[in-house]
Coordinates of C-alpha atoms and ligand atoms in Angstrom, one line a residue:
X162 CA 153.3 143.5 141.5
X163 CA 154.8 141.9 138.4
X164 CA 157.4 143.7 136.3
X165 CA 157.6 143.3 132.6
X166 CA 159.7 140.3 131.7
X167 CA 162.1 142.6 129.7
X168 CA 163.3 144.2 132.9
X169 CA 165.1 141.1 133.8
X170 CA 167.3 141.7 130.7
X171 CA 168.3 145.1 131.7
X172 CA 171.6 145.4 133.5
X173 CA 173.1 148.4 135.2
X174 CA 176.3 150.4 135.7
X175 CA 177.8 149.3 139.0
X176 CA 180.0 152.4 139.2
X177 CA 176.9 154.2 140.6
X178 CA 176.3 151.5 143.2
X179 CA 180.0 151.4 144.3
X180 CA 179.8 155.2 144.6
X181 CA 176.8 154.9 146.9
X182 CA 178.6 152.3 149.1
X183 CA 181.7 154.6 149.4
X184 CA 179.5 157.6 150.1
X185 CA 177.7 155.7 152.9
X186 CA 181.1 154.9 154.5
X187 CA 182.1 158.5 154.2
X188 CA 178.8 159.5 155.9
X189 CA 179.9 157.2 158.8
X190 CA 183.1 159.3 159.2
X191 CA 185.5 157.3 157.1
X192 CA 188.1 159.1 155.0
X193 CA 187.4 157.9 151.5
X194 CA 189.5 158.4 148.3
X195 CA 187.2 158.2 145.3
X196 CA 188.9 156.5 142.4
X197 CA 185.8 154.7 141.2
X198 CA 183.6 157.0 139.2
X199 CA 184.4 158.1 135.7
X200 CA 184.2 161.9 135.7
X201 CA 186.8 164.7 135.7
X202 CA 187.2 166.2 139.1
X203 CA 187.7 169.7 137.5
X204 CA 185.0 172.3 137.6
X205 CA 183.2 173.2 134.4
X206 CA 185.2 176.2 133.0
X207 CA 183.6 179.5 134.1
X208 CA 183.0 180.9 130.6
X209 CA 180.7 177.9 130.0
X210 CA 178.9 178.4 133.3
X211 CA 178.5 182.1 132.4
X212 CA 176.9 181.4 129.0
X213 CA 174.4 179.1 130.7
X214 CA 173.4 181.9 133.1
X215 CA 173.0 184.3 130.1
X216 CA 170.9 181.6 128.3
X217 CA 168.7 181.2 131.4
X218 CA 168.2 185.0 131.6
X219 CA 167.4 185.1 127.9
X220 CA 164.6 182.6 128.2
X221 CA 166.1 179.3 127.2
X222 CA 163.8 177.6 129.6
X223 CA 161.3 176.0 127.3
X224 CA 161.0 173.0 125.0
X225 CA 163.2 173.0 122.0
X226 CA 163.2 170.7 118.9
X227 CA 163.8 167.0 119.7
X228 CA 167.0 166.7 117.6
X229 CA 168.4 169.9 119.2
X230 CA 168.5 173.6 118.7
X231 CA 169.5 174.2 115.0
X232 CA 172.2 176.8 115.9
X233 CA 173.8 174.3 118.3
X234 CA 173.6 171.4 115.8
X235 CA 175.3 173.8 113.4
X236 CA 178.1 174.6 115.9
X237 CA 178.7 170.9 116.6
X238 CA 178.6 170.1 112.9
X239 CA 181.2 172.8 112.1
X240 CA 183.5 171.5 114.9
X241 CA 183.1 167.9 113.8
X242 CA 183.7 168.9 110.1
X243 CA 187.1 170.4 111.2
X244 CA 188.0 167.4 113.4
X245 CA 187.1 164.8 110.8
X246 CA 188.2 166.8 107.8
X247 CA 184.8 166.3 106.1
X248 CA 181.7 168.3 105.4
X249 CA 179.3 167.2 108.2
X250 CA 175.7 168.5 107.9
X251 CA 173.9 169.8 111.1
X252 CA 171.0 167.5 110.0
X253 CA 173.1 164.5 110.9
X254 CA 173.7 165.7 114.4
X255 CA 171.2 164.7 117.1
X256 CA 171.7 166.2 120.6
X257 CA 170.7 164.1 123.6
X258 CA 170.9 164.4 127.4
X259 CA 174.5 163.0 127.6
X260 CA 176.2 160.6 125.3
X261 CA 174.6 157.5 126.9
X262 CA 171.2 157.9 125.1
X263 CA 173.0 157.6 121.8
X264 CA 173.7 154.0 122.7
X265 CA 170.2 153.5 123.9
X266 CA 168.6 155.0 120.8
X267 CA 171.0 153.4 118.3
X268 CA 170.5 150.0 119.7
X269 CA 166.7 150.3 120.1
X270 CA 166.3 151.5 116.5
X271 CA 168.5 148.8 115.0
X272 CA 168.5 145.6 117.1
X273 CA 165.9 142.9 117.4
X274 CA 165.7 139.2 118.2
X275 CA 168.1 137.2 116.1
X276 CA 170.6 140.1 115.7
X277 CA 174.1 139.8 117.0
X278 CA 176.1 142.7 118.3
X279 CA 179.9 142.6 118.9
X280 CA 180.9 144.8 121.8
X281 CA 184.1 145.3 123.8
X282 CA 184.6 143.3 126.9
X283 CA 185.9 144.6 129.3
X284 CA 183.8 147.5 128.2
X285 CA 181.2 150.1 129.2
X286 CA 178.5 147.9 130.8
X287 CA 175.6 149.7 129.2
X288 CA 176.4 148.2 125.8
X289 CA 175.7 144.6 126.9
X290 CA 172.7 145.7 129.0
X291 CA 171.1 147.5 126.1
X292 CA 171.8 144.8 123.5
X293 CA 170.0 142.3 125.7
X294 CA 167.2 144.7 126.5
X295 CA 166.5 145.2 122.8
X296 CA 166.3 141.4 122.3
X297 CA 169.7 141.1 120.6
X298 CA 172.5 138.7 121.3
X299 CA 175.6 140.3 122.8
X300 CA 178.8 138.8 121.4
X301 CA 181.8 139.8 123.6
X302 CA 184.8 141.1 121.7
X303 CA 187.6 140.3 124.2
X304 CA 190.2 143.0 124.9
X305 CA 193.4 141.3 125.6
X306 CA 196.1 142.6 128.0
X307 CA 198.7 141.0 125.7
X308 CA 197.5 143.3 122.8
X309 CA 197.4 146.5 124.9
X310 CA 193.8 145.8 125.8
X311 CA 192.8 145.6 122.2
X312 CA 190.8 142.9 120.3
X313 CA 192.4 140.0 118.5
X314 CA 191.1 140.6 115.0
X315 CA 191.5 137.0 114.0
X316 CA 189.1 136.2 116.8
X317 CA 186.8 139.0 115.8
X318 CA 186.7 137.8 112.2
X319 CA 185.5 134.3 113.4
X320 CA 182.8 135.9 115.6
X321 CA 181.3 137.8 112.6
X322 CA 178.5 136.1 110.7
X323 CA 175.4 136.9 108.7
X324 CA 173.5 137.7 111.9
X325 CA 176.1 140.4 112.9
X326 CA 174.2 143.7 112.7
X327 CA 176.3 146.0 114.8
X328 CA 179.9 146.3 116.0
X329 CA 180.7 148.6 118.9
X330 CA 184.1 150.2 119.1
X331 CA 185.3 152.4 121.9
X332 CA 188.6 154.2 121.5
X333 CA 190.0 155.5 123.8
X334 CA 188.5 152.7 125.9
X335 CA 186.7 152.7 129.2
X336 CA 187.8 150.8 131.4
X337 CA 191.2 149.9 129.9
X338 CA 192.5 153.3 128.8
X339 CA 193.5 151.6 125.5
X340 CA 193.6 153.1 122.1
X341 CA 192.9 151.0 119.0
X342 CA 195.8 151.2 116.5
X343 CA 194.9 152.8 113.2
X344 CA 195.7 149.6 111.3
X345 CA 193.2 147.7 113.5
X346 CA 190.6 150.4 113.0
X347 CA 191.0 149.9 109.3
X348 CA 190.7 146.1 109.5
X349 CA 187.6 146.4 111.6
X350 CA 186.1 148.8 109.0
X351 CA 186.8 146.2 106.3
X352 CA 185.2 143.4 108.4
X353 CA 182.1 145.6 109.0
X354 CA 181.8 146.3 105.4
X355 CA 182.2 142.7 104.4
X356 CA 179.5 141.7 106.8
X357 CA 177.3 144.7 105.9
X358 CA 177.3 145.6 109.6
X359 CA 176.8 149.0 111.2
X360 CA 179.4 150.5 113.6
X361 CA 178.8 152.4 116.7
X362 CA 182.0 154.3 117.4
X363 CA 182.0 155.6 121.0
X364 CA 184.4 158.5 120.8
X365 CA 183.5 160.2 124.1
X366 CA 187.2 160.2 125.2
X367 CA 188.4 161.7 121.9
X368 CA 190.2 164.6 123.7
X369 CA 192.0 162.3 126.2
X370 CA 195.1 161.0 124.5
X371 CA 198.5 161.1 126.2
X372 CA 201.0 160.2 123.5
X373 CA 199.0 160.5 120.2
X374 CA 196.0 162.1 118.6
X375 CA 192.5 160.8 117.9
X376 CA 191.9 158.3 115.2
X377 CA 188.4 157.4 114.1
X378 CA 187.1 154.4 112.2
X379 CA 185.2 157.0 110.1
X380 CA 188.5 157.8 108.4
X381 CA 188.2 154.7 106.3
X382 CA 186.4 154.7 103.0
X383 CA 182.6 154.7 103.0
X384 CA 182.4 154.3 106.8
X385 CA 180.3 157.4 107.4
X386 CA 177.3 155.7 105.7
X387 CA 177.4 152.9 108.2
X388 CA 178.8 154.5 111.4
X389 CA 177.2 156.3 114.3
X390 CA 179.7 158.5 116.2
X391 CA 178.8 158.8 119.9
X392 CA 180.2 162.0 121.4
X393 CA 179.4 164.6 124.0
X394 CA 180.7 167.3 126.3
X395 CA 180.6 165.4 129.6
X396 CA 184.2 164.4 129.8
X397 CA 186.1 167.0 127.7
X398 CA 184.6 170.0 129.5
X399 CA 183.9 168.4 132.9
X400 CA 180.2 168.7 132.2
X401 CA 178.9 165.3 133.3
X402 CA 175.9 166.9 135.2
X403 CA 174.9 169.2 132.4
X404 CA 173.7 166.2 130.2
X405 CA 174.8 167.2 126.8
X406 CA 175.8 164.6 124.3
X407 CA 175.3 164.0 120.6
X408 CA 175.5 161.5 117.9
X409 CA 176.6 161.9 114.3
X410 CA 174.2 159.7 112.4
X411 CA 174.0 158.3 108.9
X412 CA 170.9 159.7 107.0
X413 CA 168.8 156.6 107.5
X414 CA 168.9 156.9 111.3
X415 CA 168.0 160.6 111.7
X416 CA 164.3 160.3 111.6
X417 CA 163.9 157.1 113.7
X418 CA 166.3 158.3 116.4
X419 CA 164.6 161.8 116.5
X420 CA 161.3 159.9 117.0
X421 CA 162.8 158.0 119.9
X422 CA 164.0 161.3 121.5
X423 CA 160.4 162.7 121.1
X424 CA 159.0 159.6 122.6
X425 CA 161.3 159.6 125.6
X426 CA 163.0 162.8 126.8
X427 CA 161.3 165.3 124.3
X428 CA 164.5 167.3 124.0
X429 CA 167.8 168.1 125.8
X430 CA 167.9 171.0 128.3
X431 CA 167.8 174.2 126.3
X432 CA 170.3 176.3 128.4
X433 CA 172.7 173.3 128.5
X434 CA 172.7 173.3 124.7
X435 CA 173.4 177.0 124.5
X436 CA 176.3 176.6 127.0
X437 CA 177.6 173.8 124.7
X438 CA 178.2 176.3 121.9
X439 CA 180.4 178.3 124.2
X440 CA 182.3 175.2 125.2
X441 CA 182.9 174.2 121.6
X442 CA 183.6 177.6 120.0
X443 CA 185.8 179.1 122.8
X444 CA 189.5 178.5 123.3
X445 CA 190.2 174.8 124.1
X446 CA 192.9 175.9 126.6
X447 CA 191.1 174.4 129.6
X448 CA 190.7 171.0 127.8
X449 CA 194.5 170.9 127.1
X450 CA 195.3 172.0 130.6
X451 CA 193.1 169.3 132.1
X452 CA 194.6 166.6 129.8
X453 CA 198.1 167.7 130.7
X454 CA 197.4 167.3 134.4
X455 CA 195.8 163.9 133.8
X456 CA 199.0 162.8 132.1
X457 CA 201.0 163.7 135.2
X458 CA 198.5 161.8 137.4
X459 CA 198.6 158.8 135.0
X460 CA 202.3 158.6 135.3
X461 CA 202.3 159.0 139.1
X462 CA 199.5 156.3 139.5
X463 CA 200.9 153.7 137.0
X464 CA 204.5 154.0 138.2
X465 CA 203.3 153.6 141.8
X466 CA 201.1 150.7 141.0
X467 CA 203.9 148.8 139.3
X468 CA 205.9 149.1 142.5
X469 CA 203.3 147.2 144.4
X470 CA 203.5 143.4 145.0
X471 CA 201.2 141.3 142.9
X472 CA 200.2 144.2 140.6
X473 CA 201.1 144.8 137.0
X474 CA 199.7 147.9 135.2
X475 CA 200.2 148.6 131.5
X476 CA 200.4 152.4 130.7
X477 CA 197.0 153.7 129.5
X478 CA 197.3 155.7 126.3
X479 CA 193.9 157.5 126.6
X480 CA 190.8 158.2 128.7
X481 CA 191.5 158.6 132.4
X482 CA 191.6 155.0 133.7
X483 CA 194.3 152.5 134.7
X484 CA 193.4 148.8 134.4
X485 CA 195.9 147.0 136.5
X486 CA 196.2 143.2 136.5
X487 CA 195.7 142.2 140.2
X488 CA 195.7 138.4 139.8
X489 CA 199.1 138.2 141.5
X490 CA 197.6 139.5 144.8
X491 CA 195.5 136.3 145.2
X492 CA 192.2 138.3 145.3
X493 CA 189.4 138.1 142.8
X494 CA 188.4 141.4 141.3
X495 CA 185.3 141.7 143.5
X496 CA 187.2 140.7 146.6
X497 CA 189.9 143.3 145.8
X498 CA 187.3 146.0 145.3
X499 CA 185.5 145.1 148.6
X500 CA 188.6 144.6 150.8
X501 CA 190.3 147.7 149.5
X502 CA 187.3 149.8 150.2
X503 CA 186.6 148.4 153.7
X504 CA 190.3 148.2 154.8
X505 CA 191.8 151.2 153.2
X506 CA 188.9 153.5 152.3
X507 CA 189.8 153.6 148.5
X508 CA 186.8 153.3 146.2
X509 CA 187.7 151.6 142.9
X510 CA 185.9 149.2 140.6
X511 CA 186.2 145.4 140.0
X512 CA 187.1 144.7 136.4
X513 CA 184.1 142.4 136.3
X514 CA 181.9 145.5 136.5
X515 CA 182.9 145.8 132.8
X516 CA 182.1 142.2 131.8
X517 CA 183.4 138.7 132.4
X518 CA 186.8 139.3 130.8
X519 CA 187.5 141.9 133.5
X520 CA 188.2 139.1 136.0
X521 CA 191.7 139.6 137.4
X522 CA 191.7 143.3 136.9
X523 CA 190.4 146.5 138.6
X524 CA 189.7 149.9 137.2
X525 CA 191.3 152.9 138.9
X526 CA 190.3 156.4 137.7
X527 CA 193.0 159.0 137.9
X528 CA 190.5 161.9 137.8
X529 CA 191.6 162.8 141.3
X530 CA 194.4 165.0 142.7
X531 CA 198.0 164.0 142.8
X532 CA 197.9 164.3 146.6
X533 CA 195.0 161.8 146.8
X534 CA 196.7 159.4 144.3
X535 CA 199.9 159.5 146.4
X536 CA 197.9 158.8 149.5
X537 CA 196.0 156.0 147.8
X538 CA 199.2 154.4 146.7
X539 CA 200.5 154.5 150.2
X540 CA 197.4 152.9 151.6
X541 CA 197.5 150.2 148.9
X542 CA 201.1 149.5 149.8
X543 CA 200.2 148.9 153.4
X544 CA 197.2 146.8 152.4
X545 CA 199.3 144.5 150.1
X546 CA 202.4 144.3 152.2
X547 CA 200.5 143.6 155.5
Ligands
PLP883 N1 180.7 156.1 126.7 C1 181.6 155.7 127.5 C2 182.7 154.8 127.1 C3 181.6 156.3 128.8 O1 182.6 155.9 129.7 C4 180.6 157.1 129.2 C5 180.5 157.7 130.6 O2 181.1 157.2 131.5 C6 179.6 157.5 128.3 C7 179.7 156.9 127.0 C8 178.4 158.3 128.6 O3 178.7 159.6 128.9 P1 177.6 160.7 129.3 O4 177.8 161.0 130.8 O5 177.8 161.8 128.4 O6 176.2 160.0 129.1

């Protein structure tokens, strides 16, 4: 059987494959420490679970409008209006099964052959995959270790031309844990305006800052009319399996993106949406507690990594990933991932899972207990010293 040619353009997210390899070893009886996958190890707070149960008992078990239940869009819009200090209409909110479809739908509705898209590299692998799938040309915006894993804006300026349709920014960043400085966000906004390009601002880690608070490219003048904000509940409320994300769209994208939702998934799970209201409107204490614990884990992990031979790890300012430079160990990224898994039972990801500029690095998630992080550091020490 012959697949459609476009399937050869579609990439994947290797984190799921690495997880499957690690799980297979665990099934053989190996003691595995999972530092590969990008999700909080916390349980979804119980008040959110309870509201989903009430929603199920109340009959939220049917189709709902494609763009989302209006009451839920209103709750998200109200919360976003507070966060962004701006009046955001519920009409501009589209709810999707997780934040990922916002990339998919945004890129599908905007990009075609001949269009160029700047995207962070190392970066979330689905950006590049979707740009290619839509027929566009991915233009990697390299994140440099020397700039705290941020782009060199002189380089970016040279990469922008009349074909540049979309610029993707992701701050805090997966996989580097970096945060784009405000001055750079402003410069990117000016470059986007000058090129008449649209911006996809992936802000899914907006609650995960360790030394500062969230800054958005939408803060700069007129950016709302050309920016799609990607957000969702997966990370902040440990709700990755619930599949609730959303986008804040400029007016011209509301109808086409809603049509894509209708054509693909119809709508997002109704009871998950109702539970999302409880997550957003209740006390944010559980989010703050989780982030405080992640900060302790970050410090433990990064200080430990920097004591290991051949490893240099800058301190991540956001998200829950460390992105150590492992080039001093003599291994390539993929060798390091493979050898560390087979020899020590630690599952982590090669930097190249996030694009070609990830060579020489690995991503280590600190969404795991302090005990497991200590244990992993001990195993890594034995591996590197042996
Ligand atoms: N954007 C980034 C940068 C991510 O790391 C992820 C998940 O890992 C997502 C978006 C998608 O999240 P969701 O699980 O809500 O689809």
